[in-house]
Amino acid sequence: MTDLWNYLKETDKPIVLYGTGNGADKIIARLQADGTWDKVQGIFASPGFVRNRSFYGFKVESYEAIRERLGDMIILLCFGSSLKEVTDFVYRIMNDGGNELYAPAVPVYGDGVFDIKYYEAHRKEIDEARGLMADELSLKTFDNTVMYYLTGDIRLLAECEVSTADVHDLLSPPTGSLYLDLGAYNGDTVNEFMSYHPGISEVIAVEPDIKNYRKLCENTAVLSNVTSVNALISDTSGVTHINMGKGRGVHEQSEGFGVRTATVDEIIGSRRCGIIKYDVEGNERKALLGSSATLSGCAPSLLVACYHRSCDIYDLPLLIRSLQSSYNIYLRHRPHLLNWDTDIIAKM
């Protein structure tokens, strides 16, 4: 078995990058480390994002211009999206002539790239986590995700996509549940859960970024059963630091803006919780460890993001089962070009 990175070392086909964001930075760093950066012959952007600019010494081109210049090529997709127009464009250029298109799996957080060496080093844990999958779709999603990590073939992910409605049908919390939303952003997932599960009686929404927290409060102000908390969920209570970047990218780090940390067990206390959503930007392991009493006590249904770190696909299922041995573990992937929007569902 080989992987995408070794394939790129062997190919004689011109390599180009599609995208100029953080993902491109990480992919370029790996290409440079592998000695394959000199095979890259261009960078292009989506329609409307070309403009007059350069990136890593290359003029940013349109797809049409780079295709005319190079002909058949290997395209490395450097960003993720769930937008239909973007997905349609990606598949169109992937199937244009003799092109090959791959999306290298570089982690959102952490340094370990899931390549063949990583796979072999963690084979035991990967096999153990696979053995926890509760149904055939979970097994297929697990296997396809691992193969995507190794090959960068986005078609593997498309083969196991499910809708958001399918995910919520599987969660199915009991009427009267307390819902804990960890990483509530601007309230979008609060509204999503309330629309799919109108029987939820109370919501506690936790968001560390102060700007997002203010939007969360504004967007849920009309909901009398929602309590918003400005904190970062971790394995201990106290104070930590976060970056203050744009969007959802708020995670625990050694320096930056000070913010309160809290645990799920602290927030829930002696109450019974019916459902918890964990999407905490790579802090899922710590957040789960801080939930040990809640999970062992009332075993709420869980929706846990498992795509921020390379280890999440195997580490988080094993951790969840260790915290509550009676959980059934499912894996679902909602429509997205990359492995983002891949979640663990744990329920009794």
mmCIF file of C-alpha atoms in Angstrom:
data_model
loop_
_atom_site.group_PDB
_atom_site.id
_atom_site.type_symbol
_atom_site.label_atom_id
_atom_site.label_comp_id
_atom_site.label_asym_id
_atom_site.label_seq_id
_atom_site.Cartn_x
_atom_site.Cartn_y
_atom_site.Cartn_z
ATOM 1 C CA MET A 1 0.000 0.000 0.000
ATOM 2 C CA THR A 2 1.214 3.503 -0.803
ATOM 3 C CA ASP A 3 -0.173 6.980 -0.211
ATOM 4 C CA LEU A 4 -0.720 10.224 -2.089
ATOM 5 C CA TRP A 5 2.543 11.778 -0.926
ATOM 6 C CA ASN A 6 4.616 8.896 -2.301
ATOM 7 C CA TYR A 7 2.610 8.941 -5.526
ATOM 8 C CA LEU A 8 3.464 12.620 -5.980
ATOM 9 C CA LYS A 9 7.158 11.784 -5.592
ATOM 10 C CA GLU A 10 6.931 9.317 -8.470
ATOM 11 C CA THR A 11 4.728 11.156 -10.973
ATOM 12 C CA ASP A 12 5.999 12.992 -14.038
ATOM 13 C CA LYS A 13 2.728 14.856 -14.483
ATOM 14 C CA PRO A 14 2.705 18.596 -13.700
ATOM 15 C CA ILE A 15 1.286 19.397 -10.258
ATOM 16 C CA VAL A 16 -0.815 22.483 -9.549
ATOM 17 C CA LEU A 17 -2.501 23.792 -6.417
ATOM 18 C CA TYR A 18 -6.115 24.907 -6.267
ATOM 19 C CA GLY A 19 -6.510 27.430 -3.440
ATOM 20 C CA THR A 20 -4.356 29.898 -1.506
ATOM 21 C CA GLY A 21 -5.416 29.667 2.147
ATOM 22 C CA ASN A 22 -4.171 27.910 5.289
ATOM 23 C CA GLY A 23 -4.673 24.513 3.702
ATOM 24 C CA ALA A 24 -2.333 25.466 0.882
ATOM 25 C CA ASP A 25 0.303 26.559 3.414
ATOM 26 C CA LYS A 26 0.199 23.123 5.069
ATOM 27 C CA ILE A 27 0.241 21.213 1.797
ATOM 28 C CA ILE A 28 3.153 23.278 0.498
ATOM 29 C CA ALA A 29 5.085 22.645 3.724
ATOM 30 C CA ARG A 30 4.676 18.897 3.219
ATOM 31 C CA LEU A 31 5.649 19.092 -0.464
ATOM 32 C CA GLN A 32 8.764 21.034 0.505
ATOM 33 C CA ALA A 33 9.649 18.478 3.186
ATOM 34 C CA ASP A 34 9.183 15.642 0.667
ATOM 35 C CA GLY A 35 11.269 17.347 -2.009
ATOM 36 C CA THR A 36 8.349 17.512 -4.444
ATOM 37 C CA TRP A 37 7.693 21.269 -4.322
ATOM 38 C CA ASP A 38 9.782 21.742 -7.467
ATOM 39 C CA LYS A 39 7.200 19.677 -9.383
ATOM 40 C CA VAL A 40 4.531 22.317 -8.736
ATOM 41 C CA GLN A 41 4.023 24.389 -11.877
ATOM 42 C CA GLY A 42 1.177 26.695 -10.970
ATOM 43 C CA ILE A 43 -1.547 27.826 -8.596
ATOM 44 C CA PHE A 44 -5.113 28.729 -9.496
ATOM 45 C CA ALA A 45 -8.160 30.059 -7.680
ATOM 46 C CA SER A 46 -11.923 29.756 -8.040
ATOM 47 C CA PRO A 47 -13.775 31.963 -10.518
ATOM 48 C CA GLY A 48 -14.041 35.428 -8.998
ATOM 49 C CA PHE A 49 -11.022 34.960 -6.697
ATOM 50 C CA VAL A 50 -8.160 35.163 -9.184
ATOM 51 C CA ARG A 51 -7.489 38.923 -9.114
ATOM 52 C CA ASN A 52 -3.984 40.313 -9.691
ATOM 53 C CA ARG A 53 -1.939 38.556 -7.019
ATOM 54 C CA SER A 54 0.775 35.994 -6.408
ATOM 55 C CA PHE A 55 1.223 33.141 -3.928
ATOM 56 C CA TYR A 56 4.547 31.459 -3.059
ATOM 57 C CA GLY A 57 6.114 33.074 -6.104
ATOM 58 C CA PHE A 58 3.428 31.942 -8.539
ATOM 59 C CA LYS A 59 0.982 34.230 -10.279
ATOM 60 C CA VAL A 60 -2.509 33.110 -9.240
ATOM 61 C CA GLU A 61 -4.245 32.020 -12.442
ATOM 62 C CA SER A 62 -7.692 30.896 -13.511
ATOM 63 C CA TYR A 63 -8.309 27.204 -14.119
ATOM 64 C CA GLU A 64 -8.824 27.874 -17.814
ATOM 65 C CA ALA A 65 -5.480 29.661 -18.145
ATOM 66 C CA ILE A 66 -3.522 27.001 -16.298
ATOM 67 C CA ARG A 67 -5.246 24.216 -18.221
ATOM 68 C CA GLU A 68 -4.347 25.862 -21.534
ATOM 69 C CA ARG A 69 -0.738 26.252 -20.393
ATOM 70 C CA LEU A 70 -0.142 22.784 -18.922
ATOM 71 C CA GLY A 71 -2.762 20.435 -20.352
ATOM 72 C CA ASP A 72 -3.472 17.329 -18.242
ATOM 73 C CA MET A 73 -2.260 17.820 -14.676
ATOM 74 C CA ILE A 74 -2.515 16.718 -11.058
ATOM 75 C CA ILE A 75 -4.650 19.186 -9.110
ATOM 76 C CA LEU A 76 -4.219 19.378 -5.334
ATOM 77 C CA LEU A 77 -7.348 20.818 -3.732
ATOM 78 C CA CYS A 78 -6.269 23.019 -0.810
ATOM 79 C CA PHE A 79 -9.577 23.994 0.817
ATOM 80 C CA GLY A 80 -12.909 22.543 1.855
ATOM 81 C CA SER A 81 -16.449 23.500 0.964
ATOM 82 C CA SER A 82 -19.984 22.171 1.145
ATOM 83 C CA LEU A 83 -21.371 24.691 -1.365
ATOM 84 C CA LYS A 84 -22.948 22.990 -4.363
ATOM 85 C CA GLU A 85 -21.503 25.404 -6.910
ATOM 86 C CA VAL A 86 -17.991 24.776 -5.570
ATOM 87 C CA THR A 87 -18.492 21.012 -5.461
ATOM 88 C CA ASP A 88 -19.842 21.000 -9.019
ATOM 89 C CA PHE A 89 -16.837 23.015 -10.243
ATOM 90 C CA VAL A 90 -14.374 20.696 -8.492
ATOM 91 C CA TYR A 91 -15.900 17.595 -10.064
ATOM 92 C CA ARG A 92 -16.002 19.279 -13.464
ATOM 93 C CA ILE A 93 -12.283 20.053 -13.486
ATOM 94 C CA MET A 94 -11.470 16.637 -12.004
ATOM 95 C CA ASN A 95 -13.174 15.001 -14.998
ATOM 96 C CA ASP A 96 -11.724 17.397 -17.582
ATOM 97 C CA GLY A 97 -9.580 15.385 -19.992
ATOM 98 C CA GLY A 98 -6.788 13.489 -18.256
ATOM 99 C CA ASN A 99 -6.728 15.551 -15.070
ATOM 100 C CA GLU A 100 -6.286 13.948 -11.668
ATOM 101 C CA LEU A 101 -7.613 15.754 -8.592
ATOM 102 C CA TYR A 102 -6.756 14.961 -4.982
ATOM 103 C CA ALA A 103 -7.438 16.697 -1.684
ATOM 104 C CA PRO A 104 -4.447 16.017 0.590
ATOM 105 C CA ALA A 105 -5.608 15.294 4.126
ATOM 106 C CA VAL A 106 -3.745 17.795 6.283
ATOM 107 C CA PRO A 107 -5.138 18.258 9.807
ATOM 108 C CA VAL A 108 -6.920 21.432 10.865
ATOM 109 C CA TYR A 109 -4.989 21.241 14.158
ATOM 110 C CA GLY A 110 -1.912 19.285 15.152
ATOM 111 C CA ASP A 111 1.110 18.260 13.117
ATOM 112 C CA GLY A 112 0.614 14.580 12.326
ATOM 113 C CA VAL A 113 -0.341 13.965 8.682
ATOM 114 C CA PHE A 114 -2.240 10.702 8.180
ATOM 115 C CA ASP A 115 0.126 9.122 5.637
ATOM 116 C CA ILE A 116 1.164 5.493 5.245
ATOM 117 C CA LYS A 117 3.771 5.743 8.019
ATOM 118 C CA TYR A 118 1.175 7.259 10.360
ATOM 119 C CA TYR A 119 -1.287 4.511 9.441
ATOM 120 C CA GLU A 120 1.209 1.745 10.180
ATOM 121 C CA ALA A 121 2.245 3.361 13.472
ATOM 122 C CA HIS A 122 -1.371 3.521 14.665
ATOM 123 C CA ARG A 123 -2.736 0.386 13.001
ATOM 124 C CA LYS A 124 -3.675 -1.272 16.302
ATOM 125 C CA GLU A 125 -5.799 1.669 17.514
ATOM 126 C CA ILE A 126 -7.333 2.124 14.058
ATOM 127 C CA ASP A 127 -8.411 -1.527 13.976
ATOM 128 C CA GLU A 128 -9.785 -1.302 17.524
ATOM 129 C CA ALA A 129 -11.846 1.780 16.669
ATOM 130 C CA ARG A 130 -13.136 0.140 13.492
ATOM 131 C CA GLY A 131 -14.363 -2.751 15.608
ATOM 132 C CA LEU A 132 -16.582 -0.348 17.578
ATOM 133 C CA MET A 133 -18.636 0.733 14.557
ATOM 134 C CA ALA A 134 -22.284 -0.169 15.180
ATOM 135 C CA ASP A 135 -23.656 -0.567 11.640
ATOM 136 C CA GLU A 136 -22.609 -1.155 8.037
ATOM 137 C CA LEU A 137 -22.773 2.526 7.080
ATOM 138 C CA SER A 138 -20.468 3.384 9.985
ATOM 139 C CA LEU A 139 -17.997 0.730 8.825
ATOM 140 C CA LYS A 140 -18.095 2.031 5.260
ATOM 141 C CA THR A 141 -17.677 5.616 6.445
ATOM 142 C CA PHE A 142 -14.752 4.612 8.653
ATOM 143 C CA ASP A 143 -13.006 2.609 5.917
ATOM 144 C CA ASN A 144 -13.586 5.240 3.246
ATOM 145 C CA THR A 145 -12.353 8.014 5.520
ATOM 146 C CA VAL A 146 -9.135 6.137 6.287
ATOM 147 C CA MET A 147 -8.602 5.472 2.571
ATOM 148 C CA TYR A 148 -9.323 9.131 1.811
ATOM 149 C CA TYR A 149 -6.650 10.144 4.329
ATOM 150 C CA LEU A 150 -4.145 7.951 2.498
ATOM 151 C CA THR A 151 -5.137 8.706 -1.103
ATOM 152 C CA GLY A 152 -6.770 12.157 -1.106
ATOM 153 C CA ASP A 153 -9.575 10.724 -3.285
ATOM 154 C CA ILE A 154 -12.675 12.806 -2.480
ATOM 155 C CA ARG A 155 -14.955 10.331 -4.256
ATOM 156 C CA LEU A 156 -14.517 7.982 -1.300
ATOM 157 C CA LEU A 157 -16.204 10.525 0.964
ATOM 158 C CA ALA A 158 -19.017 11.202 -1.492
ATOM 159 C CA GLU A 159 -19.855 7.485 -1.485
ATOM 160 C CA CYS A 160 -20.936 7.594 2.160
ATOM 161 C CA GLU A 161 -22.610 10.997 2.445
ATOM 162 C CA VAL A 162 -25.813 11.351 4.443
ATOM 163 C CA SER A 163 -28.085 14.330 4.994
ATOM 164 C CA THR A 164 -28.285 16.456 8.117
ATOM 165 C CA ALA A 165 -31.801 15.077 8.589
ATOM 166 C CA ASP A 166 -30.381 11.528 8.615
ATOM 167 C CA VAL A 167 -27.944 12.513 11.368
ATOM 168 C CA HIS A 168 -30.694 13.983 13.515
ATOM 169 C CA ASP A 169 -32.947 10.974 12.933
ATOM 170 C CA LEU A 170 -30.194 8.799 14.372
ATOM 171 C CA LEU A 171 -29.651 11.105 17.361
ATOM 172 C CA SER A 172 -33.368 11.193 18.304
ATOM 173 C CA PRO A 173 -33.087 12.555 21.883
ATOM 174 C CA PRO A 174 -36.073 11.946 24.179
ATOM 175 C CA THR A 175 -38.680 14.657 24.619
ATOM 176 C CA GLY A 176 -37.827 17.011 27.461
ATOM 177 C CA SER A 177 -34.060 16.715 26.941
ATOM 178 C CA LEU A 178 -31.490 19.243 28.079
ATOM 179 C CA TYR A 179 -29.279 19.988 25.064
ATOM 180 C CA LEU A 180 -25.685 21.144 25.580
ATOM 181 C CA ASP A 181 -24.187 22.870 22.506
ATOM 182 C CA LEU A 182 -20.393 23.053 22.778
ATOM 183 C CA GLY A 183 -18.931 25.353 20.153
ATOM 184 C CA ALA A 184 -22.218 27.141 19.544
ATOM 185 C CA TYR A 185 -20.673 29.780 17.241
ATOM 186 C CA ASN A 186 -23.425 32.302 16.420
ATOM 187 C CA GLY A 187 -26.365 30.120 17.372
ATOM 188 C CA ASP A 188 -26.754 28.322 14.058
ATOM 189 C CA THR A 189 -26.575 24.856 15.578
ATOM 190 C CA VAL A 190 -28.901 25.827 18.432
ATOM 191 C CA ASN A 191 -31.519 26.709 15.847
ATOM 192 C CA GLU A 192 -30.726 23.570 13.851
ATOM 193 C CA PHE A 193 -31.195 21.276 16.839
ATOM 194 C CA MET A 194 -34.351 23.050 17.965
ATOM 195 C CA SER A 195 -35.862 22.676 14.488
ATOM 196 C CA TYR A 196 -35.117 18.949 14.281
ATOM 197 C CA HIS A 197 -35.899 18.209 17.933
ATOM 198 C CA PRO A 198 -38.718 20.525 19.086
ATOM 199 C CA GLY A 199 -39.094 18.426 22.229
ATOM 200 C CA ILE A 200 -35.841 19.825 23.660
ATOM 201 C CA SER A 201 -36.818 21.602 26.861
ATOM 202 C CA GLU A 202 -33.625 23.519 27.679
ATOM 203 C CA VAL A 203 -30.447 24.560 25.866
ATOM 204 C CA ILE A 204 -27.063 25.544 27.280
ATOM 205 C CA ALA A 205 -24.926 27.019 24.488
ATOM 206 C CA VAL A 206 -21.190 27.479 25.098
ATOM 207 C CA GLU A 207 -18.928 29.622 22.888
ATOM 208 C CA PRO A 208 -15.400 30.899 23.734
ATOM 209 C CA ASP A 209 -14.979 33.686 21.160
ATOM 210 C CA ILE A 210 -16.462 36.893 22.577
ATOM 211 C CA LYS A 211 -17.593 38.231 19.193
ATOM 212 C CA ASN A 212 -19.298 34.973 18.304
ATOM 213 C CA TYR A 213 -20.742 34.814 21.820
ATOM 214 C CA ARG A 214 -22.401 38.207 21.384
ATOM 215 C CA LYS A 215 -23.931 37.051 18.092
ATOM 216 C CA LEU A 216 -25.053 33.868 19.816
ATOM 217 C CA CYS A 217 -26.845 35.894 22.477
ATOM 218 C CA GLU A 218 -28.470 38.115 19.842
ATOM 219 C CA ASN A 219 -29.591 35.233 17.653
ATOM 220 C CA THR A 220 -31.115 33.243 20.513
ATOM 221 C CA ALA A 221 -32.587 36.167 22.467
ATOM 222 C CA VAL A 222 -36.141 35.218 21.492
ATOM 223 C CA LEU A 223 -35.689 31.683 22.834
ATOM 224 C CA SER A 224 -36.506 31.744 26.532
ATOM 225 C CA ASN A 225 -35.116 28.258 27.135
ATOM 226 C CA VAL A 226 -31.567 29.055 25.925
ATOM 227 C CA THR A 227 -28.740 29.978 28.316
ATOM 228 C CA SER A 228 -25.498 31.172 26.718
ATOM 229 C CA VAL A 229 -22.093 30.743 28.360
ATOM 230 C CA ASN A 230 -18.850 32.462 27.308
ATOM 231 C CA ALA A 231 -16.246 29.778 28.007
ATOM 232 C CA LEU A 232 -13.971 27.263 26.365
ATOM 233 C CA ILE A 233 -14.830 23.651 27.125
ATOM 234 C CA SER A 234 -11.851 21.648 28.372
ATOM 235 C CA ASP A 235 -10.865 19.006 30.920
ATOM 236 C CA THR A 236 -10.320 21.488 33.760
ATOM 237 C CA SER A 237 -11.917 24.692 34.996
ATOM 238 C CA GLY A 238 -9.838 27.864 35.108
ATOM 239 C CA VAL A 239 -8.378 30.214 32.504
ATOM 240 C CA THR A 240 -6.657 29.516 29.184
ATOM 241 C CA HIS A 241 -5.815 31.440 26.009
ATOM 242 C CA ILE A 242 -7.347 31.447 22.554
ATOM 243 C CA ASN A 243 -6.561 32.997 19.202
ATOM 244 C CA MET A 244 -8.920 35.752 18.083
ATOM 245 C CA GLY A 245 -8.973 34.914 14.380
ATOM 246 C CA LYS A 246 -11.947 35.108 12.098
ATOM 247 C CA GLY A 247 -14.720 32.554 11.850
ATOM 248 C CA ARG A 248 -14.942 29.336 13.853
ATOM 249 C CA GLY A 249 -11.212 28.783 14.329
ATOM 250 C CA VAL A 250 -11.021 29.310 18.104
ATOM 251 C CA HIS A 251 -8.981 26.766 20.019
ATOM 252 C CA GLU A 252 -6.951 26.402 23.206
ATOM 253 C CA GLN A 253 -3.315 27.525 23.029
ATOM 254 C CA SER A 254 -0.449 28.684 25.234
ATOM 255 C CA GLU A 255 -0.859 32.421 24.660
ATOM 256 C CA GLY A 256 -3.380 34.909 23.315
ATOM 257 C CA PHE A 257 -6.683 36.266 24.596
ATOM 258 C CA GLY A 258 -7.590 35.044 28.080
ATOM 259 C CA VAL A 259 -10.849 33.126 28.434
ATOM 260 C CA ARG A 260 -12.557 31.055 31.101
ATOM 261 C CA THR A 261 -12.392 27.279 30.780
ATOM 262 C CA ALA A 262 -15.166 25.029 32.026
ATOM 263 C CA THR A 263 -15.952 21.327 32.014
ATOM 264 C CA VAL A 264 -19.177 19.659 30.994
ATOM 265 C CA ASP A 265 -19.412 18.073 34.435
ATOM 266 C CA GLU A 266 -19.197 21.531 36.034
ATOM 267 C CA ILE A 267 -21.886 22.982 33.771
ATOM 268 C CA ILE A 268 -24.295 20.047 34.024
ATOM 269 C CA GLY A 269 -23.776 19.335 37.702
ATOM 270 C CA SER A 270 -26.416 16.970 39.053
ATOM 271 C CA ARG A 271 -28.897 17.561 36.223
ATOM 272 C CA ARG A 272 -29.673 14.970 33.577
ATOM 273 C CA CYS A 273 -28.583 15.843 30.066
ATOM 274 C CA GLY A 274 -30.176 14.277 26.991
ATOM 275 C CA ILE A 275 -27.854 15.339 24.185
ATOM 276 C CA ILE A 276 -24.448 17.021 23.762
ATOM 277 C CA LYS A 277 -22.847 18.374 20.583
ATOM 278 C CA TYR A 278 -19.037 18.678 20.631
ATOM 279 C CA ASP A 279 -17.484 20.841 17.893
ATOM 280 C CA VAL A 280 -14.688 22.571 19.770
ATOM 281 C CA GLU A 281 -11.915 23.072 17.214
ATOM 282 C CA GLY A 282 -9.597 20.218 18.087
ATOM 283 C CA ASN A 283 -10.313 20.305 21.825
ATOM 284 C CA GLU A 284 -12.730 17.365 21.622
ATOM 285 C CA ARG A 285 -10.516 14.985 23.612
ATOM 286 C CA LYS A 286 -10.195 17.411 26.518
ATOM 287 C CA ALA A 287 -13.895 18.250 26.340
ATOM 288 C CA LEU A 288 -14.821 14.564 26.546
ATOM 289 C CA LEU A 289 -12.457 13.981 29.465
ATOM 290 C CA GLY A 290 -14.187 16.831 31.274
ATOM 291 C CA SER A 291 -17.508 15.052 30.677
ATOM 292 C CA SER A 292 -16.632 11.758 32.363
ATOM 293 C CA ALA A 293 -19.149 11.998 35.220
ATOM 294 C CA THR A 294 -21.944 13.115 32.897
ATOM 295 C CA LEU A 295 -21.296 10.360 30.361
ATOM 296 C CA SER A 296 -20.972 7.606 32.938
ATOM 297 C CA GLY A 297 -23.961 8.916 34.895
ATOM 298 C CA CYS A 298 -26.759 9.800 32.456
ATOM 299 C CA ALA A 299 -25.252 8.683 29.110
ATOM 300 C CA PRO A 300 -26.606 11.476 26.894
ATOM 301 C CA SER A 301 -26.602 11.042 23.132
ATOM 302 C CA LEU A 302 -23.442 12.584 21.638
ATOM 303 C CA LEU A 303 -22.628 14.248 18.337
ATOM 304 C CA VAL A 304 -18.841 14.668 18.236
ATOM 305 C CA ALA A 305 -16.853 16.290 15.418
ATOM 306 C CA CYS A 306 -13.997 13.942 14.505
ATOM 307 C CA TYR A 307 -12.052 15.684 11.758
ATOM 308 C CA HIS A 308 -9.955 18.413 13.392
ATOM 309 C CA ARG A 309 -6.963 16.174 14.179
ATOM 310 C CA SER A 310 -5.545 13.200 12.293
ATOM 311 C CA CYS A 311 -6.065 10.958 15.321
ATOM 312 C CA ASP A 312 -9.732 11.841 15.847
ATOM 313 C CA ILE A 313 -11.078 9.076 13.591
ATOM 314 C CA TYR A 314 -9.758 6.384 15.957
ATOM 315 C CA ASP A 315 -8.860 8.163 19.192
ATOM 316 C CA LEU A 316 -12.261 9.701 19.913
ATOM 317 C CA PRO A 317 -14.366 6.530 19.435
ATOM 318 C CA LEU A 318 -12.016 4.649 21.755
ATOM 319 C CA LEU A 319 -12.153 7.435 24.337
ATOM 320 C CA ILE A 320 -15.948 7.684 24.215
ATOM 321 C CA ARG A 321 -16.350 3.931 24.719
ATOM 322 C CA SER A 322 -13.919 4.044 27.655
ATOM 323 C CA LEU A 323 -16.033 6.748 29.316
ATOM 324 C CA GLN A 324 -19.351 4.945 28.750
ATOM 325 C CA SER A 325 -19.053 1.252 27.904
ATOM 326 C CA SER A 326 -22.723 0.915 26.923
ATOM 327 C CA TYR A 327 -22.620 3.384 24.034
ATOM 328 C CA ASN A 328 -23.262 2.287 20.469
ATOM 329 C CA ILE A 329 -20.813 4.128 18.207
ATOM 330 C CA TYR A 330 -21.807 5.374 14.750
ATOM 331 C CA LEU A 331 -19.917 7.422 12.158
ATOM 332 C CA ARG A 332 -21.610 9.713 9.654
ATOM 333 C CA HIS A 333 -20.317 12.097 6.956
ATOM 334 C CA ARG A 334 -22.457 14.966 5.719
ATOM 335 C CA PRO A 335 -21.872 16.500 2.266
ATOM 336 C CA HIS A 336 -18.468 18.164 2.115
ATOM 337 C CA LEU A 337 -15.542 17.977 -0.292
ATOM 338 C CA LEU A 338 -13.108 17.093 2.505
ATOM 339 C CA ASN A 339 -13.503 14.929 5.595
ATOM 340 C CA TRP A 340 -14.975 17.902 7.450
ATOM 341 C CA ASP A 341 -18.531 17.432 8.713
ATOM 342 C CA THR A 342 -17.680 13.892 9.771
ATOM 343 C CA ASP A 343 -19.171 13.105 13.173
ATOM 344 C CA ILE A 344 -19.313 10.374 15.759
ATOM 345 C CA ILE A 345 -22.774 9.647 17.108
ATOM 346 C CA ALA A 346 -22.813 7.804 20.421
ATOM 347 C CA LYS A 347 -26.081 6.693 21.970
ATOM 348 C CA MET A 348 -27.533 3.987 24.171
#
